[in-house]
């Protein structure tokens, strides 16, 4: 039992289930399939963004430019839809992804090869990306009426009861799960974040891993940029403003350590779901949506306290009796 | 015995660092199925050799040959590829990853799809661990293991590379007697498989138990080599130190005064217990023991860095309650830490700023710091310690290790302490500075300071101290007065080997 | 110039290095000064309205409140911490001012309320970071949500707009009025209160950081926290105090902001934290700790403020200005590293 409680994913999942049940008991409308589907759709973008952020945080970095990247990539996709309506949808989506990837690579290249601190670099590109939106759109916004029909319809399509963003999120999560768990590069991310010196001993190139992490972060932001713009039917410079902090919050709640080397796909899913549920549950429970931010703030603080406890380094054991007490006998 | 060709040879290896000649013209041959001990004091060049063998440093001169073929290692990976693996002094591994991943990080087995083949990795990890009789589940996170178990994982990692040369850098420092027995069984087995092993240890009993050959380093040069069976411990000690121990450090005659400091039953939950001693004016108390015996930890408890659970400290008849280093400093206790780079010096600040840091309040004139007062103090202490620098504002990062250490000591003298604890004050500094530091310790005692000298170097403690207390596994196990000790007795007490021999 | 030399027996060590022009020219503050001059020249050429003392004085309104907080942020970043909750503290404190004004209190109480709320928020951050040993970046992202969330919960979508006129006067008028003095602006330029407070605080912070024992300890704690602790410096307590100071200055900035705007909504000051961090980093304070000066931050504040003002005179939208600022931030960090790289390559 104690061992089970030590598994934080399980604990978090338990809290979520109890929470959902409690809200459902109080307000059965919350458990209606339509509501749950909406909640999952809302959460899918946050989840994907949090996965990408996790990859960066694993390397002891941080990417503050993700929301600005999302907005700029979304704008690029929207502009393609506006000016080249005959281009196949897949190319419009690809525009978003490739734009995001290039922006991410810019971050990664300067961080990895010039050694610019990640927080400085991504703070700078955050401002640049947002401003670029005004420049490329000539200060205008792209409205629903200017975007293609297929462009906007895609995120609302429902297959097997779930919307396409949810299916995409499931696919992305699977890719991340395979990448992080079953590839050398993926395990290498944990290695460079967990112990950079040891990673060097093992012949892992820190700089390549950094470049990879920020590129992934960029590409996912680009994909989410398309989904965001198409779903809400508008692209302008302020979309997803401040969303980078929500994304980091989802990671922290999901147990990703800001010190690097610790984080799982499942934990991040739960972190994103937690914020997603809070967001959708409040209106259902007729609580003012203004509570949302305060609640997520309190949850972030609780999560960081719990994370710190889990990551605490063990004491030095010199006295024989202390060593005997702590010895692990497998 | 059949003399086989060496697996690895070093010839004419030299390596210099700014201000220090780390290695000079060192040659070495490692033969299959033999354990070669590298012997020498701290700073003699042992760890530089390890770093050259493992591709961390590149030698300035000299040649590395693996099975007769000249090689140069640009990175640790090259050394691994050449079949050389090290079991590091401080384990460089991944606490949050599994045992199997720690073994295979950097060369995980992959299947046809280029995905990591977890079942195969687990199986191979299990098999490797089984080969060295280690019962460790491959799925355990590394942080759950003991130090001894981590060493075994490192050995398994080396075996996973089919390493022919294994370097063990003080592998027994944190192990218990039975864990050491287990480790030595593994070493014997690796030997029988025809691998060459480099063994670095300060413990002579271990060296005589496990090694076949030895080479001895002093100040970066090779001063002796041969078969371990042909030498005695006394001969090795003499080789390491270069001259009979007693003549090395001219001990000053200092009048020993009143008792200054009394420590009673100092204890901490996991690090040390019942540490009691007293100290007089002008006295140098040596605190000897193996690395990891709890000496630094106990003194850091005294200084207020780590909390103590029990114990009483009396300074000049006043009972002290020390909750933070500032309390200790105010009472007149100074602690010069072992880790100069991390704990002692502030490398990005200048000499003046470092020297005045611990006693800053006395340079405050009115509201502001007085630069003139700071400069006067820096000048006088800098000259007293013969700090060599371009100017007193020079950043510590630009000074040699020895001069950095002098600045750190100056910082502590600036607090006008009554008791000064010096933790390995000569570790990793060049010979010239070492002599100056030794001389200076004597001078401090001469001025009436009470000195605690933590050192792992036997000649240093025997040359300088009036009294030696020996710690082992967090407790004081022996005390010797000057003139009533022998090198064998002190080492015996520290290692616990003395009892078996006696 | 000759530095005083200490005479020793075997060698002499000078008190200070010989100053070389190259070292001075490459100092961060000098680079910033050049940037500032460039900004002024380019803007003067681009717009005839730029070099007007009233316009310039007006322009200071737009950055003085942030600049006040930047002083505290500079010290936090100097000791390897960061406070991303400052803008949220501004919101919470501004709301407090709104309610206190509604209750009929005058300017002294309103300022005290703002500073008091700021202090409490700062103490909360400080306890979590210094005494529970949590990473400040995550803690202050959390408290940022918490503080602004509380503002939203209490204020909802309403706005507080009733303030006493003497309070609004403080924020909306010049502290030194030309008409009253009757002197030429050359001798007594019109200065808004917020800028005057910033100037005063900058001098105070500069003196504390560069001339007092506390300042020296901050540099030590930022350069090497472990060695600083071993030298008897109470590193945790210093960090705690800095978070409290950050809260106090955020509260003060909130009061000035409310007095200037005359209204409080829950989104007041949103996004400020990143502007403030940009000021500090451009000012040469290293995110790795232990390096920085108040003069540098002061110059960076002027560069950013005048750049923004000049561009707005030329009708360049704010977000495009941020492109330049972002690029400037990256460039000033990247260029020395590129030069360093080329230099080490050529000497090898």
XYZ file of C-alpha atoms in Angstrom, chain B residues 42-412:
371
model
C 47.146 13.169 -2.862
C 48.216 15.334 -5.747
C 50.950 12.947 -6.884
C 49.230 12.538 -10.247
C 47.120 9.404 -9.797
C 43.836 10.937 -10.845
C 45.515 12.668 -13.800
C 46.601 9.256 -15.070
C 43.049 7.972 -14.682
C 41.699 10.946 -16.596
C 44.192 10.432 -19.405
C 43.367 6.729 -19.602
C 39.646 7.460 -19.788
C 39.872 10.201 -22.394
C 38.941 13.136 -20.157
C 42.372 14.759 -20.487
C 44.728 14.578 -23.421
C 48.427 14.273 -22.548
C 50.730 17.089 -23.645
C 53.408 14.582 -24.530
C 53.716 10.822 -24.731
C 52.023 7.897 -26.335
C 49.181 5.550 -25.508
C 49.283 2.128 -27.113
C 46.487 -0.406 -26.921
C 47.669 -3.899 -27.864
C 50.673 -2.337 -29.512
C 48.670 0.117 -31.591
C 49.081 3.857 -30.968
C 45.799 5.508 -29.984
C 44.639 8.913 -28.942
C 41.463 9.411 -26.991
C 39.533 12.529 -27.901
C 36.606 11.681 -25.651
C 35.537 9.191 -23.006
C 33.753 7.318 -25.759
C 37.045 6.658 -27.577
C 38.520 5.186 -24.416
C 35.495 2.956 -24.007
C 35.766 1.840 -27.601
C 39.378 0.894 -26.910
C 38.209 -1.320 -24.056
C 39.117 0.891 -21.104
C 36.545 1.584 -18.418
C 36.760 3.274 -15.055
C 34.890 2.738 -11.831
C 34.918 6.309 -10.625
C 35.709 7.567 -7.175
C 32.505 9.557 -7.104
C 30.055 7.481 -9.005
C 29.087 9.213 -12.216
C 25.770 7.577 -12.861
C 22.103 8.319 -13.253
C 20.166 8.153 -9.989
C 16.752 8.424 -11.588
C 17.280 5.719 -14.211
C 17.153 1.961 -13.871
C 20.124 -0.296 -13.220
C 19.881 -1.745 -16.735
C 19.904 1.712 -18.320
C 22.870 2.767 -16.238
C 24.752 -0.234 -17.558
C 23.852 0.383 -21.195
C 23.568 4.190 -21.430
C 25.297 5.282 -24.612
C 25.120 1.840 -26.228
C 21.673 0.446 -25.596
C 20.787 -2.654 -27.596
C 18.270 -1.848 -30.320
C 16.143 -4.071 -32.484
C 15.486 -3.981 -36.212
C 13.188 -0.966 -35.783
C 16.036 0.947 -34.079
C 13.963 0.985 -30.925
C 15.557 0.106 -27.619
C 15.096 -3.594 -26.976
C 14.133 -3.463 -23.316
C 13.716 -7.199 -22.731
C 17.120 -7.891 -24.260
C 18.680 -5.054 -22.271
C 17.199 -6.354 -19.045
C 18.339 -9.881 -19.788
C 21.847 -8.827 -20.660
C 22.043 -6.610 -17.574
C 20.878 -9.523 -15.459
C 23.491 -11.783 -17.017
C 26.287 -9.244 -16.488
C 25.305 -8.756 -12.854
C 25.121 -12.480 -12.366
C 28.645 -12.874 -13.715
C 29.889 -10.805 -10.782
C 27.484 -12.437 -8.333
C 25.528 -9.249 -7.780
C 21.913 -9.730 -6.769
C 20.447 -6.477 -8.044
C 17.182 -6.334 -10.014
C 17.870 -4.564 -13.333
C 14.645 -2.571 -13.047
C 15.509 -0.895 -9.753
C 16.170 2.804 -9.911
C 19.823 3.428 -9.143
C 19.058 5.778 -6.263
C 17.714 2.841 -4.253
C 21.105 1.107 -4.217
C 23.915 1.312 -1.689
C 27.342 2.625 -2.672
C 28.719 -0.925 -2.873
C 25.890 -1.975 -5.158
C 26.501 1.064 -7.359
C 30.120 -0.017 -7.733
C 28.950 -3.421 -8.891
C 26.659 -1.778 -11.436
C 29.643 0.206 -12.675
C 31.664 -2.960 -13.016
C 28.799 -4.510 -14.948
C 28.797 -1.428 -17.153
C 32.506 -1.888 -17.820
C 31.904 -5.558 -18.648
C 29.148 -4.568 -21.031
C 31.819 -2.841 -23.095
C 33.911 -5.984 -22.972
C 36.448 -3.744 -21.277
C 39.893 -5.310 -21.075
C 41.271 -2.628 -18.788
C 39.361 -1.715 -15.638
C 40.363 1.250 -13.547
C 39.197 1.310 -9.945
C 39.773 4.653 -8.279
C 39.450 4.225 -4.506
C 36.540 1.821 -4.906
C 36.535 0.819 -1.246
C 36.430 4.309 0.266
C 32.814 4.051 1.385
C 32.462 0.286 1.767
C 32.180 -1.882 4.853
C 34.554 -4.799 5.462
C 32.185 -7.435 4.065
C 31.399 -5.294 1.038
C 35.119 -4.995 0.393
C 35.426 -8.782 0.514
C 32.683 -9.066 -2.078
C 34.374 -6.506 -4.303
C 37.717 -8.269 -4.081
C 36.114 -11.564 -5.068
C 34.879 -9.810 -8.211
C 38.332 -8.348 -8.844
C 39.889 -11.803 -8.559
C 37.376 -13.146 -11.029
C 38.003 -10.341 -13.533
C 41.688 -11.049 -13.175
C 41.183 -14.712 -13.916
C 39.312 -13.729 -17.078
C 42.514 -12.104 -18.323
C 41.596 -8.468 -17.823
C 44.095 -5.885 -16.664
C 43.087 -3.961 -13.573
C 44.334 -0.650 -12.254
C 43.706 -0.306 -8.548
C 44.067 2.965 -6.713
C 43.823 2.999 -2.949
C 45.301 4.646 0.094
C 44.880 1.517 2.160
C 48.051 -0.537 2.195
C 46.384 -3.659 3.525
C 44.171 -3.692 0.425
C 47.056 -3.074 -1.903
C 49.010 -5.990 -0.485
C 45.936 -8.167 -0.572
C 44.865 -7.565 -4.166
C 47.675 -6.095 -6.257
C 50.307 -7.956 -8.268
C 52.345 -4.989 -9.464
C 52.695 -1.411 -8.360
C 53.901 1.894 -9.642
C 54.583 4.733 -7.277
C 54.147 8.399 -8.166
C 55.485 11.455 -6.422
C 54.915 15.023 -7.601
C 53.893 13.790 -11.026
C 56.878 11.557 -11.593
C 57.268 7.805 -11.402
C 59.579 7.013 -8.510
C 59.279 3.273 -8.380
C 57.637 0.197 -9.855
C 57.793 -3.536 -9.587
C 56.133 -6.593 -8.166
C 54.268 -6.021 -4.923
C 55.793 -9.204 -3.492
C 59.231 -7.638 -3.514
C 58.479 -4.611 -1.308
C 57.382 -3.896 2.221
C 54.897 -1.296 3.389
C 57.702 0.796 4.899
C 59.531 0.828 1.607
C 56.380 1.974 -0.211
C 55.795 4.752 2.296
C 59.352 5.926 1.864
C 58.959 5.864 -1.903
C 55.768 7.898 -1.735
C 57.111 10.514 0.603
C 60.617 10.629 -0.788
C 62.445 10.824 2.518
C 61.946 9.442 5.988
C 58.730 10.843 7.352
C 60.099 12.481 10.479
C 62.533 14.755 8.697
C 60.125 16.036 6.152
C 58.399 18.672 8.194
C 60.572 20.548 10.632
C 58.319 20.756 13.642
C 58.547 24.083 15.414
C 58.881 24.183 19.133
C 55.844 25.973 20.395
C 54.891 26.565 23.988
C 51.520 24.933 24.455
C 49.220 27.010 26.603
C 45.828 26.775 28.250
C 42.918 24.712 26.955
C 40.936 26.815 24.487
C 38.328 24.516 23.071
C 36.484 21.546 24.518
C 34.134 19.466 22.431
C 31.960 16.906 24.233
C 29.917 14.200 22.527
C 29.329 15.967 19.216
C 26.831 13.828 17.283
C 24.721 13.848 14.155
C 22.027 11.363 13.130
C 23.864 9.707 10.259
C 27.380 11.106 9.969
C 29.308 11.069 13.254
C 28.783 10.215 16.904
C 30.364 11.047 20.272
C 33.193 13.165 18.919
C 34.989 14.571 21.969
C 38.337 16.301 22.201
C 40.029 19.315 23.695
C 42.501 21.703 22.225
C 45.119 24.023 23.734
C 46.656 27.281 22.650
C 49.503 26.743 20.209
C 48.617 23.103 19.754
C 48.210 21.387 16.385
C 45.747 18.523 16.622
C 45.877 16.136 13.681
C 42.583 14.555 12.645
C 43.449 11.495 10.622
C 41.263 8.937 8.901
C 40.309 7.527 5.535
C 38.330 9.519 3.028
C 34.704 9.372 4.166
C 35.456 8.674 7.828
C 33.311 11.629 8.926
C 36.103 14.037 9.865
C 34.978 16.939 7.674
C 31.379 16.322 8.601
C 32.106 16.490 12.332
C 34.074 19.711 11.944
C 31.322 21.194 9.795
C 28.916 20.360 12.585
C 31.183 22.203 15.013
C 31.216 25.159 12.628
C 27.417 25.288 12.270
C 27.130 24.199 8.633
C 25.187 21.041 9.412
C 22.904 20.649 12.413
C 24.155 18.613 15.352
C 21.800 16.419 17.326
C 23.840 16.390 20.508
C 27.044 17.769 21.911
C 28.563 20.597 23.858
C 31.168 23.086 22.680
C 33.091 25.252 25.142
C 35.459 27.975 24.016
C 37.613 29.698 26.653
C 35.213 28.585 29.355
C 32.161 29.931 27.528
C 29.531 27.425 26.454
C 28.635 28.116 22.830
C 25.430 27.474 20.972
C 26.299 27.408 17.310
C 23.348 27.403 14.931
C 25.053 28.913 11.894
C 28.587 29.582 10.661
C 28.227 33.241 11.651
C 27.896 32.136 15.312
C 31.095 30.121 15.062
C 32.945 32.987 13.384
C 31.765 35.437 16.026
C 32.980 33.088 18.768
C 36.417 32.800 17.142
C 36.270 29.512 15.258
C 37.358 29.359 11.624
C 36.939 26.451 9.211
C 38.964 26.283 5.996
C 37.033 23.765 3.900
C 38.492 20.937 1.869
C 36.736 21.729 -1.399
C 38.509 24.943 -2.300
C 36.696 25.529 -5.582
C 33.188 25.001 -4.255
C 33.286 25.809 -0.563
C 36.317 27.969 0.022
C 37.018 30.429 -2.741
C 34.687 32.680 -4.646
C 36.490 32.442 -7.931
C 34.707 35.226 -9.765
C 35.480 37.780 -7.062
C 38.832 39.462 -6.526
C 41.453 38.735 -3.876
C 40.448 41.728 -1.733
C 36.779 40.784 -1.812
C 37.596 37.207 -0.840
C 39.993 38.108 1.958
C 37.588 40.468 3.699
C 34.404 38.451 3.142
C 34.126 36.527 6.405
C 35.045 39.487 8.610
C 33.354 42.167 6.548
C 31.700 44.070 9.392
C 34.948 45.467 10.711
C 35.566 47.300 7.436
C 32.269 49.158 7.645
C 32.952 52.804 8.399
C 29.694 54.625 8.966
C 27.293 53.068 6.481
C 29.709 52.023 3.787
C 32.641 49.695 3.351
C 36.000 51.393 3.551
C 38.137 50.367 0.626
C 41.257 51.689 2.317
C 40.630 49.490 5.343
C 39.981 46.480 3.119
C 43.121 47.133 1.119
C 45.235 47.467 4.242
C 44.024 44.101 5.529
C 44.476 42.416 2.152
C 47.975 43.804 1.805
C 49.130 42.693 5.231
C 47.621 39.190 5.067
C 48.587 38.740 1.434
C 52.182 39.490 2.286
C 52.139 37.362 5.400
C 51.021 34.389 3.282
C 53.205 35.348 0.280
C 50.275 35.362 -2.125
C 51.580 35.797 -5.640
C 49.345 37.904 -7.834
C 49.467 40.765 -10.323
C 47.379 42.982 -8.071
C 45.012 42.616 -5.145
C 41.902 43.047 -7.295
C 42.787 40.043 -9.449
C 40.031 37.469 -9.727
C 40.725 34.229 -7.879
C 39.950 32.225 -11.005
C 43.197 33.555 -12.481
C 45.413 32.343 -9.603
C 47.064 28.961 -9.199
C 45.568 26.441 -6.800
C 48.188 27.143 -4.156
C 47.628 30.881 -4.240
C 43.864 30.388 -4.139
C 44.332 28.320 -1.012
C 46.470 31.045 0.550
C 43.741 33.582 -0.138
C 41.153 31.303 1.461
C 43.350 30.901 4.545
C 43.860 34.675 4.611
C 40.081 35.116 4.627
C 39.887 33.052 7.775
